[in-house]
PDB file of C-alpha atoms in Angstrom:
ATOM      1  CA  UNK A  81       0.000   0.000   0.000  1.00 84.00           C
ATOM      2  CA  UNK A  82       0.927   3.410  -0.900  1.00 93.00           C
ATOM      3  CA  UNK A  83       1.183   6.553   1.425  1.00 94.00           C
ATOM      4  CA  UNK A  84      -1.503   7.644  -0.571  1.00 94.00           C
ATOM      5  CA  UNK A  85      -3.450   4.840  -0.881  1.00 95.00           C
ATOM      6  CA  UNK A  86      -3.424   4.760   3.362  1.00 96.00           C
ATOM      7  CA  UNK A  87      -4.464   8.103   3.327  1.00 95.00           C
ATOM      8  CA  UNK A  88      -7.275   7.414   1.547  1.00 96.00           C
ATOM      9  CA  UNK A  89      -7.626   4.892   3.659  1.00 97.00           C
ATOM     10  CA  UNK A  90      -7.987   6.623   6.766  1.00 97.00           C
ATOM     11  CA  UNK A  91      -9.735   9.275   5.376  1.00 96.00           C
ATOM     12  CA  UNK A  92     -12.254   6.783   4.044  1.00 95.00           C
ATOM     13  CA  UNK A  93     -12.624   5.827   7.962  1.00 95.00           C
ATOM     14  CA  UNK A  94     -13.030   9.252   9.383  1.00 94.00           C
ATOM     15  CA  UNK A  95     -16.062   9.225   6.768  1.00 90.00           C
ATOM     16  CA  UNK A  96     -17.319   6.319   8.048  1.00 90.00           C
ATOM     17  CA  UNK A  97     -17.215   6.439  11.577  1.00 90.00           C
ATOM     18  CA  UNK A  98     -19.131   9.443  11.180  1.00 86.00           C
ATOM     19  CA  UNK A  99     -21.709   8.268   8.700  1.00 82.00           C
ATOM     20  CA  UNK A 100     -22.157   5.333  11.017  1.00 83.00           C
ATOM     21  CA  UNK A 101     -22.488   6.868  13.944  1.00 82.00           C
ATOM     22  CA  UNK A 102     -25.449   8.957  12.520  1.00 76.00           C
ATOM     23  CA  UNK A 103     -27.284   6.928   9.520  1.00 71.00           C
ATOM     24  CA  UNK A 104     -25.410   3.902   8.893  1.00 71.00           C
ATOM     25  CA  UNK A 105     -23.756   2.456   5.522  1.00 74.00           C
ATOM     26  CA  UNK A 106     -19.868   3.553   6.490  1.00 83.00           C
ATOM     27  CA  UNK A 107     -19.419   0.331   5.225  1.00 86.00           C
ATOM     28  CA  UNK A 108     -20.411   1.203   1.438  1.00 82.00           C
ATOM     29  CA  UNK A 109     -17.505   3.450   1.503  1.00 86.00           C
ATOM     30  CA  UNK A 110     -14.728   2.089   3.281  1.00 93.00           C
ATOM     31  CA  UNK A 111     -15.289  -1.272   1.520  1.00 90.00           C
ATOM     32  CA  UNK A 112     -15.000  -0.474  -2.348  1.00 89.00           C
ATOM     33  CA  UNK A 113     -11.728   1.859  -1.067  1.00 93.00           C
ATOM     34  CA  UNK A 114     -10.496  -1.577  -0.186  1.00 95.00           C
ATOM     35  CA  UNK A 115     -11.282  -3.286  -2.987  1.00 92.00           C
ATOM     36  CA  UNK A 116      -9.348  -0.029  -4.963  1.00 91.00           C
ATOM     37  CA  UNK A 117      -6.293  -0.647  -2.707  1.00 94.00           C
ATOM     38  CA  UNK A 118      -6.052  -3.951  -3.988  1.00 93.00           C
ATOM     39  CA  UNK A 119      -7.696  -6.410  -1.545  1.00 93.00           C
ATOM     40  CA  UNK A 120      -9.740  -9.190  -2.500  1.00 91.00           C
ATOM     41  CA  UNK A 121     -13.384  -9.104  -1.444  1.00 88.00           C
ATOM     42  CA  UNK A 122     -13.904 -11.163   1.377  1.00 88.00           C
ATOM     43  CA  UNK A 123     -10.222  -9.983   3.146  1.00 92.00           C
ATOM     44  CA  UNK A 124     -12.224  -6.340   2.380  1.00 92.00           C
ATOM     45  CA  UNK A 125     -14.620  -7.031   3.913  1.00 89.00           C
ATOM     46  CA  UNK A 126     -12.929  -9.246   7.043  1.00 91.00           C
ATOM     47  CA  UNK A 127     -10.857  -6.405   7.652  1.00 94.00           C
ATOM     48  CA  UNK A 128     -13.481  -3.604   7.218  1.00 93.00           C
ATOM     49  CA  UNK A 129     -15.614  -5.477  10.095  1.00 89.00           C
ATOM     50  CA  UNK A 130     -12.503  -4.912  12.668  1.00 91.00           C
ATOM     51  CA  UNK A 131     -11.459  -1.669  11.275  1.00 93.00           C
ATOM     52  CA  UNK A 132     -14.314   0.176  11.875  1.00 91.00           C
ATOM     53  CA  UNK A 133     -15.183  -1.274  15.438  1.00 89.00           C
ATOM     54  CA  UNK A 134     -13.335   1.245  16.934  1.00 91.00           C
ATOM     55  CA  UNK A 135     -15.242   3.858  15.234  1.00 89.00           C
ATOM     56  CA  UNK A 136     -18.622   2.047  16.117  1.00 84.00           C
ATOM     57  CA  UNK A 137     -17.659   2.370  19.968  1.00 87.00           C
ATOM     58  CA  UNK A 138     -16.518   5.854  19.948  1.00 87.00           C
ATOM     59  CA  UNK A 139     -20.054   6.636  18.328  1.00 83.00           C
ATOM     60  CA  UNK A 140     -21.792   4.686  21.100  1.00 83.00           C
ATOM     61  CA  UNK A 141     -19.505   6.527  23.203  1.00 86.00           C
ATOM     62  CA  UNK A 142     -20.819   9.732  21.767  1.00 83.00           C
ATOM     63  CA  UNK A 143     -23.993   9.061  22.316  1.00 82.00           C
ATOM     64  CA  UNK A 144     -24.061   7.803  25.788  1.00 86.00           C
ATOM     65  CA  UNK A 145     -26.466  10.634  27.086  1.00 87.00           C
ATOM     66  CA  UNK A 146     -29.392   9.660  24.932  1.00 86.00           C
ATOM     67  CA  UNK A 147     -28.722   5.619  26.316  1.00 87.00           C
ATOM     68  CA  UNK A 148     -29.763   7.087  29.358  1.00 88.00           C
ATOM     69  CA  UNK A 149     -32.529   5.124  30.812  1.00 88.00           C
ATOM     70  CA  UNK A 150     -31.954   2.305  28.321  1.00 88.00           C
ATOM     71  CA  UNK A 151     -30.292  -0.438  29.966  1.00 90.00           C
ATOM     72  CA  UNK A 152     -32.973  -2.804  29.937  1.00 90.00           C
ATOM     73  CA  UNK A 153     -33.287  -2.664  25.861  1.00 91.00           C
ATOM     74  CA  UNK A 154     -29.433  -3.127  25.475  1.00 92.00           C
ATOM     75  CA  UNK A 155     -29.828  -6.053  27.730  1.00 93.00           C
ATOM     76  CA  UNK A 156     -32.737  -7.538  25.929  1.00 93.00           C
ATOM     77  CA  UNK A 157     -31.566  -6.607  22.221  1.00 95.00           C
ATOM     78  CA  UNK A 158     -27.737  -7.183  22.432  1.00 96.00           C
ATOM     79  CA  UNK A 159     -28.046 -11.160  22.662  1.00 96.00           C
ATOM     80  CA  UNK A 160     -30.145 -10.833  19.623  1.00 97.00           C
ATOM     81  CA  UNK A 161     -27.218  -9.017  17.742  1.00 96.00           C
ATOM     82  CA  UNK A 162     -24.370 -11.195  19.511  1.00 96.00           C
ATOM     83  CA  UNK A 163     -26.267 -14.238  18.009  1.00 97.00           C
ATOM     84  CA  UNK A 164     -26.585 -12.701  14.820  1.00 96.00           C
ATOM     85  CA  UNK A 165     -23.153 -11.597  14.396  1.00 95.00           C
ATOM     86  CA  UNK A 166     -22.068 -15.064  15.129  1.00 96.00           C
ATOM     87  CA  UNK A 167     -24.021 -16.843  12.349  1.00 96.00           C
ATOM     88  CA  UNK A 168     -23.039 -14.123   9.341  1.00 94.00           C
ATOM     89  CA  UNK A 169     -19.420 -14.295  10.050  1.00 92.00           C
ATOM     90  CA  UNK A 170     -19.459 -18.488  10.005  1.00 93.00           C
ATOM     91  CA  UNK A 171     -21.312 -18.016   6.676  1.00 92.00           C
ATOM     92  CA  UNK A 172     -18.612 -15.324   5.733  1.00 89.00           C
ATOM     93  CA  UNK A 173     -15.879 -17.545   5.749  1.00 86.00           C
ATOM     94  CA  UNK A 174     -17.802 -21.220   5.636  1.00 90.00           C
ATOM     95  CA  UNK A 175     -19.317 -19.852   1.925  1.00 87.00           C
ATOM     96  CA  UNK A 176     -17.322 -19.689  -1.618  1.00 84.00           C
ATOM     97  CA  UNK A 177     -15.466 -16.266  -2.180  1.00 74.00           C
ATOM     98  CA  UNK A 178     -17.433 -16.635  -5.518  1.00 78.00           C
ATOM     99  CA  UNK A 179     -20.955 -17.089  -3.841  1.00 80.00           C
ATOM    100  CA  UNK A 180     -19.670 -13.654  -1.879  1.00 78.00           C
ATOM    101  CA  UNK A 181     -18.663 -12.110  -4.722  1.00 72.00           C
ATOM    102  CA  UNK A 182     -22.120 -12.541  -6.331  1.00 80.00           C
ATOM    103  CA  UNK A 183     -23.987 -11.864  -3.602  1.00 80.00           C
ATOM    104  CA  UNK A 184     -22.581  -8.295  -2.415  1.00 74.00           C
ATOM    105  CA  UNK A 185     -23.753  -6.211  -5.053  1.00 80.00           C
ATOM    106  CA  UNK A 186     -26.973  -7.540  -4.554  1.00 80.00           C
ATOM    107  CA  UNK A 187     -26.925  -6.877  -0.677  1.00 74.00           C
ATOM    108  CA  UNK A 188     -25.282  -3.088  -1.882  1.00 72.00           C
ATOM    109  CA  UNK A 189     -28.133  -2.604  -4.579  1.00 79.00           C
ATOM    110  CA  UNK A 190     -30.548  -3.244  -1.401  1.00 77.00           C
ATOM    111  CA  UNK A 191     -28.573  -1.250   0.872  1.00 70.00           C
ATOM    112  CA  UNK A 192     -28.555   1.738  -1.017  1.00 73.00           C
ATOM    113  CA  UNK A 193     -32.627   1.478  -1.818  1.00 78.00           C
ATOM    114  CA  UNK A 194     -32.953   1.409   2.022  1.00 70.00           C
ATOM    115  CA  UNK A 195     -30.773   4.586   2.304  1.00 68.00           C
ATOM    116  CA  UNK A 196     -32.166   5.946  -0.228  1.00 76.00           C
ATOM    117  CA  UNK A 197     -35.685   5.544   0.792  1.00 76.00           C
ATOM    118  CA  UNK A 198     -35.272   6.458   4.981  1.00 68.00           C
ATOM    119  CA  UNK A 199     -36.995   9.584   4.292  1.00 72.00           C
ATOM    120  CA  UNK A 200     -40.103   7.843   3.185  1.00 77.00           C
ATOM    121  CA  UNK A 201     -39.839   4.992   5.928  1.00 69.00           C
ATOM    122  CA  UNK A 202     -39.350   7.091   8.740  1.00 65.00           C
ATOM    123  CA  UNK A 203     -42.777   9.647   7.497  1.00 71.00           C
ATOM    124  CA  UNK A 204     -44.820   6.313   7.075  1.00 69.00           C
ATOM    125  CA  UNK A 205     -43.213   4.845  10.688  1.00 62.00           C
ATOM    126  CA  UNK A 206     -44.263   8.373  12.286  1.00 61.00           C
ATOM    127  CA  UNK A 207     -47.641   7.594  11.621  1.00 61.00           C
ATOM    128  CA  UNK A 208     -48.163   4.015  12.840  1.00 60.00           C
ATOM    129  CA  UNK A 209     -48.463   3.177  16.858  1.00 58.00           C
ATOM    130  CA  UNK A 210     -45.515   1.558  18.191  1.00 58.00           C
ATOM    131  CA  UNK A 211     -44.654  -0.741  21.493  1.00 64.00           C
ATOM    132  CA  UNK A 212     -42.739   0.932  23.615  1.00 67.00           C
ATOM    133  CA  UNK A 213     -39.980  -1.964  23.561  1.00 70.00           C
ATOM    134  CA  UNK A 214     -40.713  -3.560  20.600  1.00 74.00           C
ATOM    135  CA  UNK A 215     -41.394  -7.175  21.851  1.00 80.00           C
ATOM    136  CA  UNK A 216     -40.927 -10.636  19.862  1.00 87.00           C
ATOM    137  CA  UNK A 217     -40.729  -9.255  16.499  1.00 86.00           C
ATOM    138  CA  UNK A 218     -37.957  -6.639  17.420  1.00 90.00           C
ATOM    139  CA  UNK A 219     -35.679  -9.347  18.966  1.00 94.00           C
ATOM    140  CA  UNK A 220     -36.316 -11.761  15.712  1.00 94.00           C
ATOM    141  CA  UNK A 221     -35.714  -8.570  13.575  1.00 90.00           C
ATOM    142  CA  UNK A 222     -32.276  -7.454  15.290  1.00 94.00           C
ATOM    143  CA  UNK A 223     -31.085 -10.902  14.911  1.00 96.00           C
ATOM    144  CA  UNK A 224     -31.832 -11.393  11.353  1.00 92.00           C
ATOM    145  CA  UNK A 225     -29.781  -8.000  11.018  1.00 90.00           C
ATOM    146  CA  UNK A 226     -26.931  -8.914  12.954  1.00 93.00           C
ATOM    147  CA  UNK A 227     -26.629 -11.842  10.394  1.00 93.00           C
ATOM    148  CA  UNK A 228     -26.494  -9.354   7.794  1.00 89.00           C
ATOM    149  CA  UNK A 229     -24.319  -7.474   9.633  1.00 89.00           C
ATOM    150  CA  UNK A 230     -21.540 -10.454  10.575  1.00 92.00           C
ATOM    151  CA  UNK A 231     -22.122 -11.191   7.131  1.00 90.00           C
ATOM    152  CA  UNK A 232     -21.646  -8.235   5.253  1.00 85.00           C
ATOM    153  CA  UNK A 233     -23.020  -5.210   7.094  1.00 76.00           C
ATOM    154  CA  UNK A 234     -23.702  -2.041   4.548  1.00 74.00           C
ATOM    155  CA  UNK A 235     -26.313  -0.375   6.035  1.00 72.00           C
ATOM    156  CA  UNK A 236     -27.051  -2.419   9.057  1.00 81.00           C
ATOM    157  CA  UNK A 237     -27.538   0.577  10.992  1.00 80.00           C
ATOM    158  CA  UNK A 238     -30.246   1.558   8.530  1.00 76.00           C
ATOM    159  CA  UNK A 239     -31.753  -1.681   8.877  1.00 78.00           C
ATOM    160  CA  UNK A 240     -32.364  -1.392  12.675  1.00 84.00           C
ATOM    161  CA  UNK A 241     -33.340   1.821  12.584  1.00 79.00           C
ATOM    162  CA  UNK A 242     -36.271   0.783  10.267  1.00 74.00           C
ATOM    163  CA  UNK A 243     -37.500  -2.008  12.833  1.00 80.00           C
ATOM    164  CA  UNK A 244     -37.016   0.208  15.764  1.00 82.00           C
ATOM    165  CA  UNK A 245     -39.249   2.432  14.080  1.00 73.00           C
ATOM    166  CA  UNK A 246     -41.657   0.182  12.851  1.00 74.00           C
ATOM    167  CA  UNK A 247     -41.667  -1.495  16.189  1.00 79.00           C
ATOM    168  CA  UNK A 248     -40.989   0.603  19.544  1.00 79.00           C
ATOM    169  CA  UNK A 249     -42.196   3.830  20.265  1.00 73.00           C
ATOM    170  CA  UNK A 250     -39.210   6.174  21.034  1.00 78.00           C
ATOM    171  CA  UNK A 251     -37.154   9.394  20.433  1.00 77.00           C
ATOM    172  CA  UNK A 252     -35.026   9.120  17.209  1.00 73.00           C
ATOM    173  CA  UNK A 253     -32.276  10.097  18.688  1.00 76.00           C
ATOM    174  CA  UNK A 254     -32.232   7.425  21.147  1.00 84.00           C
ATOM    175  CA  UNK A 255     -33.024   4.864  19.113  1.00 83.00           C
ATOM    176  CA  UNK A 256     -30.251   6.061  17.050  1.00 82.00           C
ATOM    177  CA  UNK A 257     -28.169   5.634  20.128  1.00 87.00           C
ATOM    178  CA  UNK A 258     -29.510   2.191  20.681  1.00 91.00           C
ATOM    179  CA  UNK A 259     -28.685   1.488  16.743  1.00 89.00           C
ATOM    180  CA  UNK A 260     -24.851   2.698  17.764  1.00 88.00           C
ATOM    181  CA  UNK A 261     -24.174  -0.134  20.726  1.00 92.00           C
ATOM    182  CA  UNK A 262     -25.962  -2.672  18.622  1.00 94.00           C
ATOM    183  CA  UNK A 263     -24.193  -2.548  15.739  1.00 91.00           C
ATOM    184  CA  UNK A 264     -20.912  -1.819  17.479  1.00 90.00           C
ATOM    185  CA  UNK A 265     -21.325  -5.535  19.108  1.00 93.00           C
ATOM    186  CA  UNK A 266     -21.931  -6.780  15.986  1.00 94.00           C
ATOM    187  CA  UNK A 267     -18.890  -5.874  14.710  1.00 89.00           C
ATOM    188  CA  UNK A 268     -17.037  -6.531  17.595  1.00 91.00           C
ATOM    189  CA  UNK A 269     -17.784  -9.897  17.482  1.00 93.00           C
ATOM    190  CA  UNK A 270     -17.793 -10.584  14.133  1.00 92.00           C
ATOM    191  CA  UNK A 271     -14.569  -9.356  14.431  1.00 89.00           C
ATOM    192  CA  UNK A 272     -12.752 -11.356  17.026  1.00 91.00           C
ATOM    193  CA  UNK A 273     -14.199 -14.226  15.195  1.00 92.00           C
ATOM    194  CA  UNK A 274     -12.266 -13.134  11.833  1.00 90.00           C
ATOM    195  CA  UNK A 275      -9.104 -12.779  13.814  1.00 90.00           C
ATOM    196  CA  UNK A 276      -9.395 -16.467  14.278  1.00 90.00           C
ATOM    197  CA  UNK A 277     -10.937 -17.875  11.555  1.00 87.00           C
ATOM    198  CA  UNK A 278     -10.182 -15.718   8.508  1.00 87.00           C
ATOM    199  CA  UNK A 279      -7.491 -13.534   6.264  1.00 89.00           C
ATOM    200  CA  UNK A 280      -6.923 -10.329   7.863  1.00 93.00           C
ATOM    201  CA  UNK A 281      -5.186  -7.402   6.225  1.00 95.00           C
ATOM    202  CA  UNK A 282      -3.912  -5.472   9.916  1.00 96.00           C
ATOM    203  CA  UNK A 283      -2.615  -2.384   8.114  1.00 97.00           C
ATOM    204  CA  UNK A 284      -5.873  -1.870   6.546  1.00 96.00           C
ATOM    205  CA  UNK A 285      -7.451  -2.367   9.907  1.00 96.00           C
ATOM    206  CA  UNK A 286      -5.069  -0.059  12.104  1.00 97.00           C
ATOM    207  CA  UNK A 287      -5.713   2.489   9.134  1.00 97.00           C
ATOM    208  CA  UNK A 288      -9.590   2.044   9.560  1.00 96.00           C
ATOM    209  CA  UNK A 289      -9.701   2.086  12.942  1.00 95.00           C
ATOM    210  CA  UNK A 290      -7.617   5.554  13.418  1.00 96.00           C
ATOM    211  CA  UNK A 291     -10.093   7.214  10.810  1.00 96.00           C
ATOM    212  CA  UNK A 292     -13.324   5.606  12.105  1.00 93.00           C
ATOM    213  CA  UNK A 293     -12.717   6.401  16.110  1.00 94.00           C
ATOM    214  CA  UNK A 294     -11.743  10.060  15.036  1.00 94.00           C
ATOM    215  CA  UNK A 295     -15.218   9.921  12.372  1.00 91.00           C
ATOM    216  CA  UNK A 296     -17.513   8.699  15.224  1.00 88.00           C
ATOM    217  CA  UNK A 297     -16.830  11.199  17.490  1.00 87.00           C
ATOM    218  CA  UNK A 298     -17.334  14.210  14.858  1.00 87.00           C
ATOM    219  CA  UNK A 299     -20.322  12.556  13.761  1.00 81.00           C
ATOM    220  CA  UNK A 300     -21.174  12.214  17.553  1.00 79.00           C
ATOM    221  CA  UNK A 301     -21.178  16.270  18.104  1.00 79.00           C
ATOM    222  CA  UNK A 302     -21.310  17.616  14.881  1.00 71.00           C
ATOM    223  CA  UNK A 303     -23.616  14.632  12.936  1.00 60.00           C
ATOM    224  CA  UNK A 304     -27.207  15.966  13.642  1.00 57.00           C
ATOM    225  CA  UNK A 305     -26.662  19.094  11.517  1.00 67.00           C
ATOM    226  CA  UNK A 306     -25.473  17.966   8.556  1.00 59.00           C
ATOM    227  CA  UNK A 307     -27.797  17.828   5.588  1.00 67.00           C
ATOM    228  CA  UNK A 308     -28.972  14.155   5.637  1.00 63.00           C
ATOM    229  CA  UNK A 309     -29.591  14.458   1.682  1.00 73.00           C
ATOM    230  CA  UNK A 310     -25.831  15.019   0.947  1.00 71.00           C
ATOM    231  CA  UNK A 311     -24.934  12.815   3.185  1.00 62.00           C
ATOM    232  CA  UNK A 312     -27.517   9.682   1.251  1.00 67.00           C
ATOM    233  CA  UNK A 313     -26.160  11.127  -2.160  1.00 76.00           C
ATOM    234  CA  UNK A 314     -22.473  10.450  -1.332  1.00 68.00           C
ATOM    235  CA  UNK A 315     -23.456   6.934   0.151  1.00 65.00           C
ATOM    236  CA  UNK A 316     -25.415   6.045  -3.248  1.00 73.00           C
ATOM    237  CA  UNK A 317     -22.819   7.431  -5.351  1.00 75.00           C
ATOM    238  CA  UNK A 318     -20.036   5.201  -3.492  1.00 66.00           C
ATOM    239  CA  UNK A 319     -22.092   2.081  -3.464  1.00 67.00           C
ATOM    240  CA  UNK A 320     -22.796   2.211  -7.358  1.00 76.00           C
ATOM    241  CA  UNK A 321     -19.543   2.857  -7.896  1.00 72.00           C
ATOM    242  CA  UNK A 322     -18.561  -0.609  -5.568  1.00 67.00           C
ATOM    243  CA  UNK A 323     -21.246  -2.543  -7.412  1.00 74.00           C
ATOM    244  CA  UNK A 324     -19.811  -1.337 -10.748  1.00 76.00           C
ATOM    245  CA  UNK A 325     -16.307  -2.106  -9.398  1.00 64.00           C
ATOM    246  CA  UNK A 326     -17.420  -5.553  -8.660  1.00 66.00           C
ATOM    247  CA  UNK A 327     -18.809  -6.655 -11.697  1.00 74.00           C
ATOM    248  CA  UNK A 328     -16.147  -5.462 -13.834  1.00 70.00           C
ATOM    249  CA  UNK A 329     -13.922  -7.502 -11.651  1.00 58.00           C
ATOM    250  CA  UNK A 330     -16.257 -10.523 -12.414  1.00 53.00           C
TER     251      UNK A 330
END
């Protein structure tokens, strides 16, 4: 790796930790940097996972005064995610590199509708009546996502915000903070499991996890006033230009 190519790197990071720590999908722009840099996919995407963990736990951190209050949903949801995490990464690296290859523009094309249409979702989730901890259905939901997450993990964040929404009845910001720890664990543990069972590209991790720590907390303090419509049109831009990436590769 070049100096330039690990600036870009950690650069890429700072940009994720942030977007993470407020919307979700980091991932759809530190991954196709990766796969620019010259990894292969699945090391990408092992490596992406542990690199922006750090970043994922300085956003929690960040956003510790709206978990005020909400121990008793961490300690109900976070199995859910743990469990979840667990079963994506085994299929990570149990699965053909080829059957990941042809799957993750698929789960990018999906990602990006989901960003894309938030705006929507969260007007039509305003108007339905919500439990106030999401029961059954949340826990089932959170799982499925932390498979998605272990697994891959563009726009997780997005994904739990959705159910949260469709399911519990709270603040946005604190289910946002709520989104933070659960998808932090998610990596986290996805991660230590990649350090044992799977290729992992360290410098591309240290460089992540620099950027992403020093990206969660701006998007932390700063994250609530930037324009959310920028910040969707940079994420769609850099996932179409990952898909694209990946099928010319193919």
């Amino acid at each position: 790796m070049t100096t330039l190519e690990a600036i870009l790197v950690v650069l890429a990071g700072v940009f994720a930790g942030g977007i993470n720590t407020v919307v979700g999908s980091g991932t759809l722009v530190t991954f196709p940097v990766l796969l620019a840099v010259g990894y292969p996919p699945v090391t990408a995407n092992v490596s992406n996972s542990l690199g922006l963990v750090p970043g994922s736990l300085s956003g929690a951190f960040g956003y510790r005064r709206e978990l005020t209050g909400q121990a008793g949903r961490v300690k109900r949801l976070l199995p859910a995610s743990v469990l979840g995490a667990i079963v994506g990464a085994v299929l990570l690296v149990t699965l053909p590199e080829d059957a990941f290859s042809a799957i993750v523009p698929v789960l990018i094309a999906i990602a990006l509708v989901l960003v894309v249409l938030q705006p929507w979702l969260n007007r039509k989730l305003a108007e339905r009546e919500r439990h106030e901890h999401g029961g059954l259905s949340l826990w089932v939901g959170v799982f499925l996502a932390g498979i998605y997450g272990g697994y891959f993990g563009a726009a997780q964040g997005v994904l739990v915000m959705g159910l949260m929404g469709v399911l519990m009845d709270e603040h946005l910001q604190r289910m946002n903070a709520l989104k933070n720890v659960l998808t932090a664990f998610v990596n986290l543990v996805a991660g230590i499991l990649f350090i044992f069972i799977a290729d992992v590209a360290w410098l591309a991790v240290a460089l992540l996890a620099v950027g992403s720590v020093i990206g969660g907390q701006i998007g932390a303090k700063v994250g609530r006033r930037l324009p959310p419509t920028a910040l969707r049109a940079v994420i769609v831009l850099v996932g179409v230009a990952a898909i694209v990436q990946l099928l010319v590769k193919d």
